[in-house]
Short mmCIF file of C-alpha atoms and ligand atoms in Angstrom, two decimals:
data_model
loop_
_atom_site.label_atom_id
_atom_site.label_comp_id
_atom_site.label_asym_id
_atom_site.label_seq_id
_atom_site.Cartn_x
_atom_site.Cartn_y
_atom_site.Cartn_z
CA MET A 2 71.87 113.93 103.96
CA SER A 3 75.37 112.95 102.91
CA LYS A 4 77.26 110.06 104.39
CA TYR A 5 79.79 112.58 105.71
CA LEU A 6 77.48 114.35 108.17
CA ASN A 7 78.58 113.82 111.75
CA GLU A 8 76.47 111.37 113.70
CA LYS A 9 75.50 113.98 116.31
CA PHE A 10 73.81 116.19 113.69
CA ARG A 11 71.90 113.45 111.94
CA SER A 12 68.77 113.79 114.04
CA LEU A 13 69.00 117.59 114.53
CA VAL A 14 65.72 119.32 113.76
CA GLU A 15 66.44 122.76 112.30
CA TYR A 16 64.62 126.04 112.88
CA VAL A 17 62.02 126.74 110.21
CA PRO A 18 61.95 130.45 109.32
CA GLY A 19 58.73 132.06 108.12
CA GLU A 20 58.16 131.84 104.38
CA GLN A 21 59.95 134.42 102.21
CA PRO A 22 58.20 134.20 98.83
CA LYS A 23 60.27 135.58 95.96
CA ASP A 24 57.45 136.72 93.71
CA GLY A 25 56.37 139.75 95.77
CA GLU A 26 52.77 138.74 95.24
CA TYR A 27 51.95 138.25 98.90
CA LEU A 28 51.08 140.64 101.69
CA LYS A 29 53.71 139.46 104.17
CA LEU A 30 52.48 139.51 107.74
CA ASN A 31 54.38 136.41 108.80
CA THR A 32 57.91 137.30 109.95
CA ASN A 33 57.49 140.46 112.04
CA GLU A 34 59.41 142.66 109.62
CA SER A 35 58.69 146.38 109.60
CA PRO A 36 56.33 147.64 106.89
CA TYR A 37 58.45 150.80 106.72
CA PRO A 38 61.83 151.11 104.98
CA PRO A 39 64.96 152.15 106.86
CA GLY A 40 65.16 155.93 107.41
CA PRO A 41 66.58 158.40 104.85
CA ARG A 42 69.91 158.82 106.65
CA THR A 43 70.29 155.07 106.98
CA ARG A 44 69.71 154.59 103.25
CA ALA A 45 71.95 157.55 102.35
CA ALA A 46 74.79 155.96 104.32
CA LEU A 47 74.61 152.95 102.02
CA ARG A 48 75.03 155.18 98.96
CA ASP A 49 78.30 156.68 100.21
CA PRO A 50 80.83 156.03 97.37
CA ASP A 51 83.68 155.69 99.87
CA LEU A 52 81.84 152.81 101.51
CA GLY A 53 81.78 150.93 98.21
CA LYS A 54 85.50 151.50 97.71
CA ARG A 55 86.27 150.37 101.24
CA LEU A 56 84.70 146.98 100.60
CA ARG A 57 88.10 145.69 99.42
CA LEU A 58 89.10 145.86 103.09
CA TYR A 59 87.84 143.58 105.82
CA SER A 60 85.25 145.09 108.12
CA ASP A 61 86.30 146.25 111.59
CA PRO A 62 86.31 143.04 113.67
CA ASP A 63 85.66 145.06 116.84
CA SER A 64 82.83 147.11 115.27
CA GLY A 65 84.33 149.84 117.44
CA GLU A 66 82.41 152.85 116.17
CA LEU A 67 79.11 151.03 116.34
CA CYS A 68 79.75 149.76 119.88
CA ARG A 69 80.68 153.29 120.98
CA LYS A 70 77.55 154.81 119.49
CA LEU A 71 75.30 152.05 120.86
CA ALA A 72 76.85 152.54 124.32
CA GLU A 73 76.14 156.25 124.10
CA THR A 74 72.58 155.68 122.88
CA TYR A 75 71.58 153.03 125.42
CA GLY A 76 73.76 154.24 128.28
CA ALA A 77 71.36 157.11 128.74
CA SER A 78 68.64 154.65 129.79
CA ARG A 79 70.61 153.05 132.62
CA ASN A 80 69.37 153.17 136.18
CA VAL A 81 69.72 156.37 138.15
CA SER A 82 71.55 154.43 140.82
CA ALA A 83 73.97 153.06 138.24
CA ALA A 84 74.41 156.47 136.67
CA ALA A 85 75.21 157.97 140.05
CA ALA A 86 77.92 155.38 140.82
CA PRO A 87 81.51 156.56 140.51
CA ALA A 88 83.15 155.84 137.17
CA GLY A 89 84.48 152.29 136.94
CA ALA A 90 82.91 151.24 140.23
CA SER A 91 80.28 148.88 138.88
CA ALA A 92 80.65 145.14 138.48
CA ALA A 93 79.05 145.65 135.07
CA GLY A 94 82.26 147.13 133.71
CA THR A 95 83.93 150.42 132.93
CA LYS A 96 81.61 153.38 133.05
CA THR A 97 81.71 156.34 130.74
CA ALA A 98 82.18 159.71 132.41
CA ALA A 99 78.41 160.22 132.29
CA GLY A 100 77.87 156.92 134.10
CA GLY A 101 76.19 155.22 131.12
CA LEU A 102 77.30 152.15 129.22
CA ALA A 103 80.86 151.85 127.98
CA PRO A 104 81.65 150.35 124.56
CA GLU A 105 83.06 147.37 126.50
CA ASN A 106 79.52 146.66 127.68
CA VAL A 107 78.29 146.22 124.10
CA TYR A 108 78.66 143.36 121.63
CA VAL A 109 77.41 143.49 118.04
CA GLY A 110 76.57 140.40 116.06
CA ASN A 111 75.29 139.09 112.76
CA GLY A 112 71.65 139.36 113.78
CA SER A 113 70.55 138.55 117.31
CA ASP A 114 70.33 134.93 116.18
CA GLU A 115 74.13 134.84 116.12
CA ILE A 116 74.27 136.18 119.66
CA LEU A 117 71.71 133.65 120.87
CA ASN A 118 73.71 130.94 119.12
CA PHE A 119 76.83 131.99 121.07
CA ILE A 120 74.85 132.12 124.33
CA PHE A 121 73.71 128.51 123.98
CA MET A 122 77.21 127.49 122.87
CA GLU A 123 79.15 129.08 125.69
CA PHE A 124 76.97 129.81 128.72
CA CYS A 125 74.69 126.80 129.07
CA GLU A 126 76.73 123.79 130.16
CA GLY A 127 74.79 123.75 133.46
CA GLY A 128 71.51 123.63 131.56
CA VAL A 129 69.06 126.27 130.43
CA LEU A 130 65.50 127.25 131.24
CA PHE A 131 63.12 129.05 128.89
CA PRO A 132 59.36 129.43 128.46
CA GLU A 133 57.57 126.51 126.86
CA ILE A 134 56.02 128.74 124.24
CA SER A 135 58.65 131.14 122.99
CA TYR A 136 61.10 131.77 120.16
CA GLY A 137 61.53 128.38 118.47
CA PHE A 138 65.25 128.85 117.94
CA TYR A 139 66.01 128.41 121.67
CA GLU A 140 65.23 124.71 121.52
CA VAL A 141 67.11 124.28 118.23
CA PHE A 142 70.24 125.87 119.72
CA ALA A 143 69.90 123.75 122.87
CA ASP A 144 69.71 120.61 120.70
CA LEU A 145 72.59 121.76 118.52
CA TYR A 146 74.92 122.02 121.52
CA GLY A 147 73.48 119.09 123.47
CA VAL A 148 72.40 121.46 126.25
CA ASP A 149 70.00 120.14 128.86
CA PHE A 150 66.90 122.35 128.72
CA VAL A 151 63.74 122.79 130.75
CA LYS A 152 60.69 124.39 129.17
CA VAL A 153 58.53 126.25 131.67
CA PRO A 154 54.79 126.26 130.93
CA LEU A 155 53.10 129.62 130.56
CA LYS A 156 50.05 130.60 132.59
CA GLU A 157 46.66 130.03 131.00
CA ASP A 158 46.59 133.60 129.69
CA PHE A 159 50.00 133.01 128.04
CA SER A 160 51.81 135.22 130.52
CA ILE A 161 55.08 134.19 132.17
CA ASP A 162 55.02 133.65 135.94
CA PRO A 163 58.31 135.11 137.25
CA ALA A 164 58.04 132.83 140.32
CA ASP A 165 58.74 129.85 138.00
CA TYR A 166 62.20 131.27 137.35
CA ALA A 167 63.21 131.94 140.97
CA ASP A 168 66.51 130.48 142.10
CA CYS A 169 66.65 128.00 139.24
CA GLY A 170 70.32 127.00 139.17
CA ARG A 171 70.76 127.27 135.41
CA THR A 172 70.95 129.84 132.63
CA ILE A 173 67.65 131.57 131.92
CA VAL A 174 66.58 132.82 128.49
CA ILE A 175 63.40 134.86 128.25
CA ALA A 176 62.09 136.76 125.26
CA ASN A 177 60.56 139.94 126.65
CA PRO A 178 58.08 140.71 125.19
CA ASN A 179 57.63 137.04 124.47
CA ALA A 180 57.05 135.67 120.99
CA PRO A 181 54.71 134.54 119.57
CA THR A 182 52.40 135.53 122.43
CA GLY A 183 53.31 139.24 122.59
CA ARG A 184 53.00 139.37 126.39
CA VAL A 185 55.49 141.39 128.43
CA LEU A 186 57.05 141.18 131.89
CA SER A 187 57.51 144.39 133.87
CA LEU A 188 60.94 145.59 134.90
CA ALA A 189 60.09 144.72 138.53
CA GLU A 190 59.33 141.13 137.48
CA ILE A 191 62.61 140.86 135.56
CA GLU A 192 64.44 142.28 138.56
CA ALA A 193 62.85 139.67 140.83
CA ILE A 194 64.23 136.95 138.54
CA LEU A 195 67.68 138.57 138.53
CA LYS A 196 67.75 138.89 142.32
CA THR A 197 67.12 135.20 143.00
CA ASN A 198 69.54 134.06 140.30
CA ARG A 199 72.69 135.95 141.21
CA GLU A 200 74.83 132.97 140.22
CA ASN A 201 73.01 132.29 136.95
CA LEU A 202 73.15 134.19 133.69
CA VAL A 203 69.79 135.75 132.82
CA VAL A 204 69.37 136.56 129.13
CA ILE A 205 66.56 138.91 128.17
CA ASP A 206 65.88 138.81 124.43
CA GLU A 207 64.33 142.19 123.66
CA ALA A 208 63.70 141.78 119.94
CA TYR A 209 60.32 143.53 120.33
CA ILE A 210 60.82 145.86 123.30
CA ASP A 211 60.65 149.06 121.22
CA PHE A 212 56.96 148.40 120.57
CA GLY A 213 56.05 148.49 124.28
CA GLY A 214 57.43 147.57 127.67
CA ASP A 215 60.49 148.72 129.60
CA SER A 216 63.96 147.63 128.60
CA ALA A 217 66.07 145.74 131.10
CA VAL A 218 69.08 147.74 129.86
CA ALA A 219 68.21 149.98 132.79
CA LEU A 220 69.25 147.13 135.11
CA THR A 221 72.60 146.23 133.51
CA GLY A 222 74.44 148.58 135.85
CA ASP A 223 73.10 146.79 138.91
CA TYR A 224 73.17 143.14 137.82
CA ASP A 225 76.30 141.56 136.42
CA ASN A 226 74.32 138.37 135.69
CA LEU A 227 72.16 140.14 133.08
CA LEU A 228 72.63 140.12 129.32
CA VAL A 229 70.16 142.06 127.20
CA VAL A 230 69.93 141.06 123.52
CA ARG A 231 68.50 143.43 120.91
CA THR A 232 68.04 143.53 117.15
CA TYR A 233 67.83 146.00 114.27
CA SER A 234 65.47 143.61 112.47
CA LYS A 235 62.16 144.89 113.82
CA SER A 236 61.88 148.49 115.05
CA ARG A 237 64.83 149.63 112.91
CA SER A 238 63.53 148.04 109.71
CA MET A 239 66.80 146.25 108.94
CA ALA A 240 65.99 142.52 109.02
CA GLY A 241 67.94 142.01 105.79
CA ALA A 242 71.08 143.72 107.12
CA ARG A 243 71.49 141.15 109.92
CA LEU A 244 72.48 143.25 112.89
CA GLY A 245 71.95 142.44 116.54
CA PHE A 246 73.62 143.63 119.73
CA ALA A 247 73.91 142.66 123.34
CA MET A 248 74.52 144.74 126.45
CA GLY A 249 75.75 143.64 129.85
CA ALA A 250 78.74 143.24 132.12
CA LYS A 251 82.14 143.58 130.47
CA ALA A 252 83.11 140.02 131.46
CA ILE A 253 80.10 138.55 129.63
CA ILE A 254 80.71 140.74 126.57
CA ASP A 255 84.36 139.60 126.55
CA ASP A 256 83.15 135.99 126.47
CA LEU A 257 80.97 136.72 123.43
CA VAL A 258 83.92 138.42 121.74
CA LYS A 259 86.05 135.37 122.48
CA ILE A 260 83.67 133.06 120.61
CA LYS A 261 83.41 135.57 117.77
CA TYR A 262 87.18 135.46 117.34
CA ALA A 263 86.99 131.67 117.46
CA THR A 264 84.36 131.46 114.73
CA ASN A 265 83.93 134.55 112.51
CA PRO A 266 85.89 137.71 113.47
CA TYR A 267 84.35 139.84 110.68
CA ASN A 268 80.84 138.95 111.69
CA VAL A 269 79.36 142.38 110.94
CA ASN A 270 80.04 143.53 107.38
CA SER A 271 80.97 147.12 106.52
CA LEU A 272 77.67 147.93 104.77
CA THR A 273 75.62 146.76 107.73
CA ALA A 274 77.86 148.57 110.21
CA ALA A 275 77.50 151.84 108.26
CA ALA A 276 73.71 151.49 108.07
CA GLY A 277 73.53 150.53 111.73
CA LEU A 278 75.51 153.58 112.74
CA ALA A 279 73.44 155.94 110.57
CA ALA A 280 70.20 154.54 112.02
CA LEU A 281 71.32 155.75 115.44
CA GLU A 282 71.49 159.28 114.01
CA GLU A 283 67.78 159.37 113.27
CA PRO A 284 66.01 158.00 116.34
CA GLY A 285 62.96 160.18 115.71
CA TYR A 286 62.21 158.42 112.42
CA TYR A 287 62.22 154.98 114.01
CA ARG A 288 60.33 156.15 117.11
CA GLU A 289 57.56 157.49 114.88
CA ASN A 290 57.36 154.15 113.02
CA CYS A 291 56.97 152.35 116.35
CA ARG A 292 54.21 154.75 117.33
CA GLN A 293 52.40 154.12 114.05
CA ILE A 294 52.71 150.38 114.54
CA GLN A 295 51.33 150.61 118.09
CA GLU A 296 48.39 152.65 116.80
CA THR A 297 47.73 150.19 113.97
CA ARG A 298 48.07 147.29 116.41
CA ASN A 299 45.35 148.78 118.57
CA TRP A 300 43.12 149.37 115.57
CA THR A 301 43.64 145.80 114.29
CA THR A 302 43.00 144.36 117.75
CA GLU A 303 39.64 146.13 117.90
CA ALA A 304 38.68 145.24 114.35
CA LEU A 305 39.46 141.54 114.82
CA THR A 306 37.73 141.50 118.20
CA ASP A 307 34.63 142.83 116.42
CA LEU A 308 34.88 139.85 114.05
CA GLY A 309 34.82 137.43 116.97
CA PHE A 310 38.56 136.96 117.56
CA ARG A 311 40.32 136.80 120.91
CA VAL A 312 43.53 138.81 120.72
CA VAL A 313 46.25 138.27 123.32
CA PRO A 314 47.29 141.69 124.73
CA SER A 315 50.41 142.63 122.76
CA THR A 316 53.28 145.01 123.32
CA THR A 317 54.98 144.00 120.06
CA ASN A 318 54.66 144.49 116.29
CA PHE A 319 52.46 141.40 116.03
CA ILE A 320 49.31 140.01 117.55
CA PHE A 321 48.49 136.45 118.55
CA VAL A 322 44.89 135.65 117.72
CA THR A 323 42.32 132.89 117.82
CA THR A 324 38.63 132.47 117.08
CA ASP A 325 36.01 129.76 117.35
CA ARG A 326 34.82 130.69 113.88
CA ILE A 327 37.62 128.89 112.02
CA GLY A 328 40.52 126.56 112.83
CA GLY A 329 44.01 128.05 113.20
CA SER A 330 45.46 126.12 110.28
CA GLU A 331 42.38 126.82 108.12
CA LEU A 332 42.71 130.57 108.71
CA TYR A 333 46.38 130.44 107.73
CA GLN A 334 45.64 128.35 104.60
CA GLY A 335 42.63 130.44 103.61
CA LEU A 336 44.61 133.67 103.81
CA LYS A 337 47.54 132.14 101.95
CA GLN A 338 45.21 131.24 99.08
CA ARG A 339 44.19 134.90 99.12
CA LYS A 340 47.86 135.96 98.98
CA ILE A 341 48.22 137.01 102.61
CA LEU A 342 50.84 135.27 104.71
CA ILE A 343 50.49 135.01 108.49
CA ARG A 344 52.31 132.59 110.83
CA HIS A 345 50.80 129.39 112.11
CA PHE A 346 52.73 127.12 114.48
CA ASP A 347 51.90 123.43 114.43
CA ILE A 348 52.36 123.07 118.19
CA PRO A 349 49.47 121.47 120.13
CA ALA A 350 49.02 124.22 122.75
CA ILE A 351 48.78 127.00 120.14
CA ARG A 352 47.45 125.17 117.09
CA GLN A 353 44.24 127.18 117.22
CA TYR A 354 46.21 130.47 117.12
CA ASN A 355 47.94 132.55 114.47
CA ARG A 356 50.56 135.25 114.78
CA ILE A 357 49.94 138.27 112.60
CA THR A 358 52.58 140.95 112.00
CA ILE A 359 51.33 144.52 112.13
CA GLY A 360 51.76 146.21 108.75
CA THR A 361 50.58 149.63 107.62
CA ARG A 362 47.03 150.71 108.44
CA ARG A 363 45.96 150.05 104.82
CA GLN A 364 47.47 146.57 104.87
CA MET A 365 45.66 145.76 108.09
CA GLU A 366 42.37 147.10 106.73
CA TYR A 367 42.84 144.80 103.75
CA LEU A 368 43.58 141.88 106.08
CA VAL A 369 40.47 142.50 108.18
CA GLU A 370 38.28 142.87 105.08
CA THR A 371 39.69 139.66 103.64
CA ILE A 372 39.12 137.72 106.86
CA ASP A 373 35.58 139.10 107.14
CA ARG A 374 34.80 138.07 103.57
CA MET A 375 36.44 134.68 104.00
CA LEU A 376 34.52 133.85 107.16
CA GLY A 377 31.29 134.91 105.44
CA GLU A 378 32.05 132.54 102.55
CA GLU A 379 32.86 129.68 104.96
CA GLN A 380 29.37 129.94 106.41
CA LEU A 381 27.59 129.62 103.04
N1 LIG B 2 64.50 136.82 119.18
C1 LIG B 2 63.19 136.75 118.91
C2 LIG B 2 62.23 136.64 120.04
C3 LIG B 2 62.74 136.80 117.58
O1 LIG B 2 61.43 136.70 117.32
C4 LIG B 2 63.68 136.93 116.55
C5 LIG B 2 63.25 137.05 115.11
N2 LIG B 2 62.67 136.01 114.53
C6 LIG B 2 65.03 136.96 116.87
C7 LIG B 2 65.40 136.92 118.20
C8 LIG B 2 66.10 136.99 115.82
O2 LIG B 2 66.21 138.22 115.21
P1 LIG B 2 67.43 138.61 114.28
O3 LIG B 2 68.34 137.42 114.16
O4 LIG B 2 66.82 139.00 112.99
O5 LIG B 2 68.11 139.73 114.98
#
């Protein structure tokens, strides 16, 4: 720490990302990346020679084309009631002719982390509420901006009780499905939270929604206190491109844009924008990857259950597991020695657990075999 660092940051505890070893020696099941590469059209877009030449220019600060295409893609999933409303009638902003989302309802950012950063910076002066066990960055952002936060305990089975979030008088941030537990709230439960918090912003972080569960995008037409945050990092295999987006009422999107123009107007670079746009042209490819991951998740759940693990029901691309056969930290360390990385959190309530990203079927077979062998050796 230098002597120049501002006093207020001296005690800040940063977010610790999962390990990213450089040697390629490890089977990486620790950061919920996709085991599949981006689709052929997405990769072809990056090889476009014009794109390379255009890099001398700044990227589009509005990410206009991407916002338009995202609005078109996700607008189709809005509520029937919203879709039936006359154009421009909703509090959630201008409607397209078809009644879906308008580009003004979409914000794109440098990963969803950037969007979450802005949310804690600009919407939380009245305090924020989030689940006690959830994405670790929420607390870091709250500390960074000196935001008063309340952490709501989960139920014993790691599920969120929507009643805990009723009429809470502050901003709410919920990862749905939640991480690292993998548990999901239904759309009806999300709607119950929205209904009793009409005056509070409700942020639903849907980093993992494509692997199961219903997106709250369907509710953005009816609730102008809802902001849905999504990412290309998981189901669209683009963690390295850093692309996230948010959907909600035009007024909220305008506020995000305001902070973007006050910090980093060219937040989405041209290469990422081109890849992000192309990915929307091949939804079938990504849908099939999600299906494979769901199938492999189910297989892994059964295989680990057979080995004596308890697996929290997951609707994500990871599973949260524990066993009486070995300590949580010991399992993590043992697998690391065997060149497999999983994620262990040194937090008392979940110290006995590990989060395991779902890879390909072969990778998961290798994981299960390795655990089986390791536990056998432990008993000798
Ligand atoms: N939300 C949750 C719940 C996550 O687990 C992650 C990924 N670690 C993110 C947001 C951030 O994703 P990204 O910045 O890659 O879009």
